[in-house]
Amino acid sequence: MRHRTLSHGLLAGLFVFSGLAAGADLRKGVGLYEARKYREAAAELRTALEESPGSVAGRYYLGLALMELKEYDAAAEQLRLAGEQPPEEAPRSDQIKAGLAQVYTEQKRFDEAQGLIDEALKENDKSAEAHFALGKLRVHRKDYAGAVTALERAIGLDPGNAYAYYHAGIAYSNMRRPDRMVNVFQVFLKLAPDAPEADRVKSLLRSVR
């Protein structure tokens, strides 16, 4: 799972918040999300939204955190609400659509996810989040070659997205490309050594040694 995100992680992008949106709870919630402390992040972000219910960034990150907690319906609702708010500095519309597409992917609503990704890429063909969401969707659809293409594009746009390397490694594993799998998994472990998927990745790496 992601991004994470974003950012999945996540996942998600690194945003510059306006003075209005950058409340202490919001900053703390985003920091907890980036640290992969999703339950604590969700609590802080809910507090931030009580104080500033129009915060697009607050709803965006809360949606991503809830996705990581597998609360997909609640995540989708927050991301839909983020897309309905008047725009602030960040996140952009393409980022919100990419986040919601990840939730739909987890719910196996693949056609809806693809539709959102298409819209996001039409708005911004250099959206790292949209290319990541596309790669993740293609992994779920077992289109591993297509997934690698999208994820390599996401990595080129955002080299710090650990989960782009993770999902690329899964794709390469299924393509029986252990050489490429090892390379991207090693980067994933360097970027996210404490990620929940780290043990699985280490096991896959041991299997090819």
Coordinates of N, CA and C in Angstrom, one line a residue:
M1 N 0.9 -1.2 0.0 CA 0.0 0.0 0.0 C 0.9 1.2 0.0
R2 N 0.2 2.4 -0.2 CA 1.0 3.5 -0.3 C 1.1 4.4 0.8
H3 N 0.4 6.0 -0.8 CA 0.8 6.9 -0.9 C 0.4 7.6 -1.2
R4 N 0.7 5.6 0.1 CA 0.9 5.9 0.4 C 0.8 6.9 -0.2
T5 N 1.0 7.0 -1.5 CA 1.0 7.8 -1.3 C 1.9 8.4 -1.7
L6 N 0.9 9.9 -2.6 CA 1.4 10.3 -2.3 C 1.8 10.7 -2.2
S7 N 1.5 10.0 -0.5 CA 2.0 10.0 -0.8 C 2.4 9.7 -0.8
H8 N 1.0 7.5 -2.2 CA 0.4 7.2 -1.8 C 1.1 7.9 -1.5
G9 N 3.0 9.6 -0.3 CA 3.3 9.5 0.0 C 3.8 9.6 -0.3
L10 N 1.0 9.3 -0.8 CA 1.2 9.5 -0.4 C 1.6 10.1 -1.3
L11 N 3.5 9.6 -0.7 CA 2.7 9.8 -1.2 C 2.2 11.1 -1.6
A12 N 2.2 11.1 -1.3 CA 1.6 12.4 -1.4 C 2.7 13.4 -1.6
G13 N 2.4 14.7 -2.1 CA 3.4 15.7 -2.5 C 3.8 16.4 -1.2
L14 N 4.9 17.3 -1.4 CA 5.3 18.2 -0.3 C 4.7 19.6 -0.7
F15 N 3.8 20.1 0.1 CA 3.1 21.3 -0.3 C 3.5 22.5 0.6
V16 N 3.3 23.6 0.0 CA 3.5 24.9 0.7 C 2.2 25.4 1.1
F17 N 1.9 25.5 2.4 CA 0.6 25.9 2.8 C 0.5 27.4 3.0
S18 N -0.6 28.0 2.7 CA -0.9 29.4 3.0 C -0.9 29.6 4.5
G19 N -0.8 30.9 4.9 CA -0.8 31.2 6.3 C -2.2 30.8 7.0
L20 N -3.3 30.9 6.2 CA -4.6 30.6 6.7 C -4.7 29.1 7.0
A21 N -4.2 28.3 6.1 CA -4.3 26.8 6.1 C -3.3 26.1 7.1
A22 N -2.2 26.8 7.4 CA -1.1 26.2 8.0 C -1.2 26.3 9.5
G23 N -2.3 25.8 10.1 CA -2.5 25.7 11.5 C -1.6 24.7 12.1
A24 N -1.4 24.8 13.5 CA -0.5 23.9 14.1 C -1.0 22.4 14.0
D25 N -2.3 22.2 14.1 CA -2.8 20.8 14.0 C -2.6 20.3 12.6
L26 N -2.8 21.1 11.6 CA -2.6 20.7 10.2 C -1.2 20.3 10.0
R27 N -0.3 21.2 10.4 CA 1.1 20.9 10.2 C 1.5 19.6 11.0
K28 N 1.0 19.4 12.2 CA 1.3 18.2 13.0 C 0.7 17.0 12.3
G29 N -0.5 17.1 11.8 CA -1.2 16.0 11.1 C -0.4 15.6 9.9
V30 N 0.0 16.5 9.1 CA 0.8 16.2 7.9 C 2.1 15.5 8.3
G31 N 2.8 16.1 9.3 CA 4.0 15.4 9.7 C 3.8 14.0 10.2
L32 N 2.7 13.7 10.9 CA 2.5 12.4 11.3 C 2.1 11.5 10.1
Y33 N 1.4 12.0 9.1 CA 1.2 11.2 7.9 C 2.5 10.9 7.2
E34 N 3.4 11.9 7.1 CA 4.6 11.6 6.4 C 5.5 10.6 7.2
A35 N 5.3 10.5 8.5 CA 6.0 9.6 9.4 C 5.3 8.2 9.4
R36 N 4.2 8.1 8.6 CA 3.4 6.9 8.5 C 2.7 6.5 9.8
K37 N 2.4 7.5 10.7 CA 1.7 7.3 11.9 C 0.2 7.7 11.5
Y38 N -0.5 6.8 10.8 CA -1.7 7.2 10.2 C -2.9 7.4 11.1
R39 N -3.0 6.6 12.2 CA -4.1 6.8 13.1 C -3.9 8.2 13.9
E40 N -2.7 8.5 14.3 CA -2.4 9.7 15.0 C -2.6 10.9 14.0
A41 N -2.2 10.7 12.8 CA -2.4 11.8 11.8 C -3.9 12.1 11.6
A42 N -4.7 11.0 11.5 CA -6.1 11.2 11.3 C -6.7 12.0 12.4
A43 N -6.3 11.7 13.6 CA -6.9 12.4 14.8 C -6.5 13.9 14.7
E44 N -5.2 14.2 14.4 CA -4.8 15.6 14.3 C -5.5 16.3 13.2
L45 N -5.7 15.7 12.1 CA -6.3 16.3 10.9 C -7.8 16.6 11.1
R46 N -8.4 15.7 11.9 CA -9.8 15.9 12.2 C -10.0 17.1 13.1
T47 N -9.0 17.3 14.0 CA -9.0 18.5 14.9 C -8.8 19.7 14.0
A48 N -7.9 19.7 13.1 CA -7.6 20.8 12.2 C -8.8 21.2 11.4
L49 N -9.6 20.2 11.0 CA -10.8 20.4 10.2 C -11.9 21.0 11.0
E50 N -11.9 20.7 12.3 CA -12.9 21.3 13.1 C -12.7 22.8 13.2
E51 N -11.4 23.2 13.2 CA -11.1 24.6 13.3 C -11.2 25.3 11.9
S52 N -10.9 24.5 10.8 CA -10.9 25.1 9.5 C -11.5 24.1 8.5
P53 N -12.8 24.0 8.5 CA -13.5 23.0 7.7 C -13.3 23.1 6.2
G54 N -12.9 24.3 5.8 CA -12.6 24.6 4.3 C -11.2 24.2 3.9
S55 N -10.4 23.6 4.7 CA -9.0 23.3 4.4 C -9.0 22.2 3.4
V56 N -8.6 22.4 2.2 CA -8.4 21.4 1.2 C -7.3 20.4 1.6
A57 N -6.2 21.0 2.0 CA -5.1 20.2 2.4 C -5.4 19.2 3.6
G58 N -6.2 19.8 4.5 CA -6.6 18.9 5.7 C -7.4 17.7 5.2
R59 N -8.4 18.0 4.3 CA -9.2 16.9 3.9 C -8.4 15.9 3.0
Y60 N -7.5 16.5 2.2 CA -6.7 15.6 1.3 C -5.9 14.6 2.1
Y61 N -5.1 15.2 3.1 CA -4.3 14.3 3.9 C -5.1 13.4 4.8
L62 N -6.2 13.8 5.3 CA -7.1 12.9 6.1 C -7.6 11.8 5.2
G63 N -7.9 12.1 4.0 CA -8.4 11.0 3.1 C -7.3 10.0 2.9
L64 N -6.0 10.5 2.7 CA -4.9 9.6 2.4 C -4.6 8.7 3.7
A65 N -4.7 9.4 4.9 CA -4.4 8.6 6.1 C -5.5 7.6 6.3
L66 N -6.8 7.9 6.1 CA -7.8 6.9 6.2 C -7.7 5.8 5.2
M67 N -7.2 6.1 4.0 CA -6.9 5.0 3.1 C -5.9 4.0 3.6
E68 N -4.9 4.5 4.2 CA -3.8 3.6 4.8 C -4.4 2.8 6.0
L69 N -5.4 3.3 6.6 CA -6.1 2.6 7.7 C -7.2 1.7 7.2
K70 N -7.3 1.6 5.9 CA -8.3 0.8 5.2 C -9.7 1.2 5.5
E71 N -9.9 2.5 5.8 CA -11.3 3.0 6.0 C -11.6 3.7 4.7
Y72 N -11.9 2.9 3.7 CA -12.0 3.4 2.3 C -13.2 4.3 2.1
D73 N -14.3 4.0 2.6 CA -15.5 4.8 2.4 C -15.3 6.2 3.0
A74 N -14.7 6.2 4.2 CA -14.4 7.5 4.8 C -13.4 8.3 4.1
A75 N -12.4 7.6 3.6 CA -11.3 8.2 2.8 C -11.9 8.8 1.5
A76 N -12.7 8.1 0.8 CA -13.3 8.6 -0.4 C -14.1 9.8 -0.1
E77 N -14.9 9.8 1.0 CA -15.7 11.0 1.3 C -14.8 12.2 1.5
Q78 N -13.7 12.1 2.3 CA -12.8 13.2 2.5 C -12.2 13.8 1.2
L79 N -11.8 12.9 0.4 CA -11.2 13.3 -0.9 C -12.2 13.9 -1.8
R80 N -13.4 13.4 -1.8 CA -14.5 14.1 -2.6 C -14.8 15.5 -2.1
L81 N -14.8 15.6 -0.8 CA -15.0 16.9 -0.2 C -13.9 17.9 -0.5
A82 N -12.7 17.4 -0.5 CA -11.5 18.2 -0.9 C -11.7 18.7 -2.3
G83 N -12.2 17.9 -3.2 CA -12.4 18.3 -4.6 C -13.5 19.3 -4.8
E84 N -14.4 19.4 -3.8 CA -15.5 20.3 -3.9 C -15.2 21.7 -3.3
Q85 N -14.1 21.8 -2.5 CA -13.8 23.0 -1.9 C -13.2 24.0 -2.8
P86 N -13.4 25.3 -2.6 CA -12.7 26.3 -3.4 C -11.2 26.1 -3.3
P87 N -10.4 26.3 -4.4 CA -9.0 26.0 -4.4 C -8.2 26.9 -3.5
E88 N -7.2 26.3 -2.8 CA -6.2 27.1 -2.1 C -4.9 26.8 -2.8
E89 N -3.8 27.1 -2.1 CA -2.5 26.9 -2.8 C -2.2 25.4 -3.1
A90 N -2.6 24.5 -2.3 CA -2.4 23.1 -2.5 C -3.3 22.3 -1.6
P91 N -3.6 21.0 -1.9 CA -3.1 20.3 -3.2 C -3.9 20.7 -4.4
R92 N -3.4 20.4 -5.5 CA -4.1 20.7 -6.8 C -5.2 19.7 -7.1
S93 N -6.0 20.0 -8.0 CA -7.1 19.1 -8.4 C -6.6 17.8 -8.9
D94 N -5.5 17.8 -9.6 CA -5.0 16.5 -10.1 C -4.5 15.6 -9.0
Q95 N -4.0 16.2 -7.9 CA -3.5 15.4 -6.8 C -4.7 14.8 -6.0
I96 N -5.7 15.6 -5.9 CA -6.9 15.1 -5.2 C -7.5 13.9 -6.0
K97 N -7.7 14.1 -7.3 CA -8.2 13.0 -8.1 C -7.4 11.8 -8.0
A98 N -6.0 11.9 -8.0 CA -5.1 10.8 -7.9 C -5.3 10.1 -6.6
G99 N -5.5 10.9 -5.5 CA -5.7 10.3 -4.2 C -7.0 9.5 -4.2
L100 N -8.1 10.0 -4.7 CA -9.3 9.3 -4.7 C -9.2 8.1 -5.6
A101 N -8.5 8.2 -6.7 CA -8.3 7.0 -7.6 C -7.6 5.9 -6.8
Q102 N -6.7 6.2 -5.9 CA -6.1 5.1 -5.1 C -7.1 4.5 -4.2
V103 N -8.0 5.2 -3.6 CA -9.0 4.6 -2.8 C -9.9 3.7 -3.6
Y104 N -10.3 4.2 -4.8 CA -11.1 3.3 -5.7 C -10.4 2.1 -6.1
T105 N -9.1 2.2 -6.3 CA -8.3 1.0 -6.6 C -8.3 0.0 -5.5
E106 N -8.2 0.4 -4.3 CA -8.2 -0.5 -3.1 C -9.6 -1.1 -3.0
Q107 N -10.6 -0.4 -3.4 CA -12.0 -0.9 -3.4 C -12.3 -1.8 -4.6
K108 N -11.4 -1.9 -5.5 CA -11.5 -2.7 -6.8 C -12.6 -2.0 -7.7
R109 N -12.7 -0.7 -7.6 CA -13.5 0.1 -8.5 C -12.6 0.6 -9.6
F110 N -12.1 -0.3 -10.4 CA -11.0 0.0 -11.3 C -11.4 1.0 -12.4
D111 N -12.6 0.8 -12.9 CA -13.0 1.7 -14.0 C -13.1 3.2 -13.5
E112 N -13.7 3.3 -12.3 CA -13.8 4.6 -11.8 C -12.4 5.2 -11.5
A113 N -11.5 4.4 -11.0 CA -10.2 4.9 -10.7 C -9.5 5.3 -12.0
Q114 N -9.6 4.5 -13.0 CA -9.0 4.9 -14.3 C -9.6 6.2 -14.8
G115 N -10.9 6.4 -14.7 CA -11.5 7.7 -15.1 C -10.9 8.9 -14.4
L116 N -10.7 8.8 -13.1 CA -10.2 9.9 -12.4 C -8.7 10.1 -12.8
I117 N -8.0 9.1 -13.0 CA -6.6 9.2 -13.4 C -6.5 9.9 -14.8
D118 N -7.4 9.5 -15.7 CA -7.4 10.1 -17.0 C -7.7 11.6 -16.9
E119 N -8.6 12.0 -16.0 CA -8.9 13.4 -15.8 C -7.7 14.1 -15.2
A120 N -7.0 13.5 -14.2 CA -5.9 14.1 -13.6 C -4.8 14.4 -14.5
L121 N -4.5 13.4 -15.4 CA -3.4 13.5 -16.4 C -3.8 14.5 -17.5
K122 N -5.0 14.6 -17.8 CA -5.5 15.6 -18.7 C -5.2 17.0 -18.2
E123 N -5.4 17.2 -16.9 CA -5.2 18.5 -16.2 C -3.7 18.8 -16.1
N124 N -2.9 17.7 -15.8 CA -1.5 17.9 -15.6 C -0.8 16.6 -15.9
D125 N -0.2 16.6 -17.1 CA 0.5 15.3 -17.5 C 1.8 15.1 -16.8
K126 N 2.2 16.0 -16.0 CA 3.4 15.8 -15.2 C 3.1 15.6 -13.7
S127 N 1.9 15.2 -13.4 CA 1.4 14.9 -12.1 C 2.1 13.6 -11.6
A128 N 3.0 13.7 -10.7 CA 3.6 12.5 -10.1 C 2.6 11.6 -9.4
E129 N 1.7 12.3 -8.7 CA 0.6 11.5 -8.0 C -0.3 10.7 -9.0
A130 N -0.6 11.3 -10.1 CA -1.5 10.6 -11.0 C -0.7 9.5 -11.7
H131 N 0.5 9.6 -12.0 CA 1.3 8.5 -12.6 C 1.5 7.4 -11.6
F132 N 1.7 7.8 -10.3 CA 1.8 6.8 -9.3 C 0.5 6.0 -9.1
A133 N -0.6 6.7 -9.1 CA -2.0 6.1 -9.0 C -2.2 5.2 -10.2
L134 N -1.8 5.6 -11.4 CA -1.9 4.7 -12.5 C -1.1 3.4 -12.4
G135 N 0.1 3.6 -11.9 CA 1.0 2.4 -11.7 C 0.4 1.4 -10.7
K136 N -0.1 2.0 -9.6 CA -0.7 1.2 -8.6 C -2.0 0.4 -9.1
L137 N -2.8 1.2 -9.9 CA -4.0 0.6 -10.5 C -3.6 -0.6 -11.5
R138 N -2.5 -0.4 -12.3 CA -2.1 -1.4 -13.2 C -1.5 -2.6 -12.5
V139 N -0.9 -2.4 -11.3 CA -0.4 -3.6 -10.6 C -1.7 -4.4 -10.1
H140 N -2.7 -3.7 -9.6 CA -3.9 -4.4 -9.2 C -4.6 -5.2 -10.4
R141 N -4.4 -4.6 -11.6 CA -5.0 -5.2 -12.7 C -4.1 -6.2 -13.4
K142 N -3.0 -6.4 -12.8 CA -2.0 -7.4 -13.3 C -1.4 -7.0 -14.6
D143 N -1.4 -5.8 -14.9 CA -0.8 -5.2 -16.1 C 0.6 -4.7 -15.7
Y144 N 1.5 -5.7 -15.5 CA 2.8 -5.4 -14.8 C 3.7 -4.5 -15.7
A145 N 3.7 -4.8 -17.0 CA 4.6 -4.0 -17.8 C 4.1 -2.5 -17.9
G146 N 2.7 -2.4 -18.0 CA 2.2 -1.1 -18.0 C 2.4 -0.4 -16.6
A147 N 2.3 -1.1 -15.5 CA 2.6 -0.6 -14.2 C 4.0 0.0 -14.1
V148 N 5.0 -0.8 -14.6 CA 6.4 -0.3 -14.6 C 6.5 1.0 -15.3
T149 N 5.9 1.1 -16.5 CA 6.0 2.4 -17.3 C 5.5 3.5 -16.5
A150 N 4.3 3.4 -15.8 CA 3.7 4.5 -15.1 C 4.6 4.8 -13.8
L151 N 5.0 3.8 -13.1 CA 5.8 4.0 -11.9 C 7.1 4.6 -12.1
E152 N 7.8 4.2 -13.2 CA 9.1 4.8 -13.6 C 8.9 6.3 -13.9
R153 N 7.8 6.6 -14.5 CA 7.4 8.0 -14.8 C 7.2 8.7 -13.4
A154 N 6.5 8.1 -12.5 CA 6.3 8.7 -11.2 C 7.6 9.0 -10.5
I155 N 8.5 8.0 -10.5 CA 9.8 8.1 -9.9 C 10.6 9.2 -10.5
G156 N 10.5 9.4 -11.8 CA 11.2 10.4 -12.5 C 10.8 11.8 -12.0
L157 N 9.5 11.9 -11.8 CA 8.9 13.2 -11.3 C 9.0 13.4 -9.8
D158 N 9.1 12.3 -9.1 CA 9.2 12.5 -7.6 C 10.0 11.3 -7.1
P159 N 11.4 11.4 -7.1 CA 12.3 10.3 -6.7 C 12.1 10.0 -5.2
G160 N 11.5 10.8 -4.4 CA 11.4 10.5 -3.0 C 10.1 9.7 -2.7
N161 N 9.3 9.3 -3.6 CA 8.1 8.5 -3.4 C 8.5 7.0 -3.2
A162 N 8.6 6.6 -1.9 CA 9.1 5.3 -1.6 C 8.2 4.2 -2.2
Y163 N 6.9 4.5 -2.2 CA 5.9 3.5 -2.6 C 5.9 3.3 -4.1
A164 N 6.4 4.2 -4.8 CA 6.5 4.0 -6.3 C 7.6 2.9 -6.5
Y165 N 8.6 2.9 -5.7 CA 9.6 1.9 -5.9 C 9.1 0.5 -5.4
Y166 N 8.3 0.6 -4.3 CA 7.7 -0.7 -3.8 C 6.8 -1.3 -4.8
H167 N 5.9 -0.6 -5.4 CA 5.0 -1.2 -6.4 C 5.7 -1.6 -7.7
A168 N 6.7 -0.8 -8.0 CA 7.5 -1.2 -9.2 C 8.2 -2.6 -8.9
G169 N 8.7 -2.7 -7.6 CA 9.3 -4.0 -7.3 C 8.3 -5.2 -7.3
I170 N 7.1 -4.9 -6.9 CA 6.1 -6.0 -7.0 C 5.8 -6.3 -8.5
A171 N 5.8 -5.3 -9.3 CA 5.6 -5.5 -10.8 C 6.7 -6.3 -11.4
Y172 N 7.9 -5.9 -11.0 CA 9.1 -6.6 -11.6 C 9.2 -8.1 -11.1
S173 N 8.8 -8.3 -9.8 CA 8.7 -9.6 -9.3 C 7.8 -10.5 -10.1
N174 N 6.6 -10.0 -10.4 CA 5.7 -10.8 -11.2 C 6.1 -10.9 -12.7
M175 N 6.9 -10.0 -13.1 CA 7.5 -10.1 -14.5 C 8.7 -11.0 -14.6
R176 N 9.1 -11.5 -13.4 CA 10.3 -12.4 -13.3 C 11.5 -11.6 -13.7
R177 N 11.7 -10.4 -13.2 CA 12.8 -9.6 -13.5 C 13.5 -9.3 -12.2
P178 N 14.2 -10.3 -11.6 CA 14.8 -10.2 -10.3 C 15.8 -9.1 -10.2
D179 N 16.5 -8.8 -11.3 CA 17.6 -7.8 -11.3 C 17.0 -6.4 -11.1
R180 N 15.9 -6.1 -11.8 CA 15.2 -4.8 -11.6 C 14.5 -4.8 -10.3
M181 N 13.9 -5.9 -9.9 CA 13.2 -6.0 -8.6 C 14.2 -5.6 -7.4
V182 N 15.3 -6.2 -7.4 CA 16.3 -5.9 -6.4 C 16.7 -4.4 -6.3
N183 N 16.9 -3.8 -7.5 CA 17.3 -2.4 -7.5 C 16.3 -1.5 -6.9
V184 N 15.0 -1.7 -7.3 CA 14.0 -0.8 -6.8 C 13.6 -1.1 -5.3
F185 N 13.6 -2.4 -5.0 CA 13.4 -2.7 -3.6 C 14.4 -2.1 -2.6
Q186 N 15.7 -2.1 -3.1 CA 16.7 -1.6 -2.2 C 16.5 -0.1 -2.0
V187 N 16.1 0.6 -3.0 CA 15.8 2.0 -2.9 C 14.6 2.2 -1.9
F188 N 13.6 1.4 -2.0 CA 12.4 1.4 -1.2 C 12.8 1.3 0.3
L189 N 13.7 0.3 0.6 CA 14.1 0.1 2.0 C 15.0 1.2 2.5
K190 N 15.7 1.9 1.6 CA 16.5 3.0 2.0 C 15.6 4.2 2.4
L191 N 14.5 4.4 1.6 CA 13.6 5.5 1.8 C 12.7 5.3 2.9
A192 N 12.3 4.0 3.1 CA 11.2 3.7 4.1 C 11.6 2.4 4.9
P193 N 12.7 2.5 5.6 CA 13.1 1.2 6.3 C 12.2 0.7 7.3
D194 N 11.3 1.5 7.9 CA 10.4 1.1 8.9 C 8.9 0.9 8.4
A195 N 8.8 0.8 7.1 CA 7.5 0.7 6.5 C 6.9 -0.7 6.8
P196 N 5.6 -0.8 6.9 CA 5.0 -2.1 7.2 C 5.4 -3.2 6.1
E197 N 5.7 -2.8 4.9 CA 6.0 -3.7 3.9 C 7.5 -4.2 3.9
A198 N 8.3 -3.6 4.8 CA 9.7 -3.8 4.8 C 10.1 -5.3 4.9
D199 N 9.4 -6.0 5.8 CA 9.7 -7.4 6.0 C 9.4 -8.2 4.8
R200 N 8.3 -7.9 4.1 CA 7.9 -8.7 2.9 C 9.0 -8.4 1.8
V201 N 9.4 -7.2 1.7 CA 10.4 -6.8 0.7 C 11.8 -7.6 1.0
K202 N 12.2 -7.6 2.3 CA 13.4 -8.3 2.7 C 13.3 -9.8 2.3
S203 N 12.1 -10.3 2.6 CA 11.9 -11.8 2.2 C 12.0 -12.0 0.7
L204 N 11.5 -11.1 -0.1 CA 11.6 -11.3 -1.5 C 13.0 -11.1 -2.0
L205 N 13.7 -10.2 -1.3 CA 15.2 -10.0 -1.7 C 16.0 -11.2 -1.3
R206 N 15.7 -11.8 -0.2 CA 16.4 -13.1 0.2 C 16.1 -14.2 -0.8
S207 N 15.0 -14.2 -1.4 CA 14.6 -15.3 -2.2 C 15.4 -15.3 -3.5
V208 N 16.0 -14.2 -3.9 CA 16.8 -14.2 -5.1 C 18.3 -14.2 -4.9
R209 N 18.7 -14.3 -3.6 CA 20.1 -14.3 -3.3 C 20.6 -15.8 -3.2

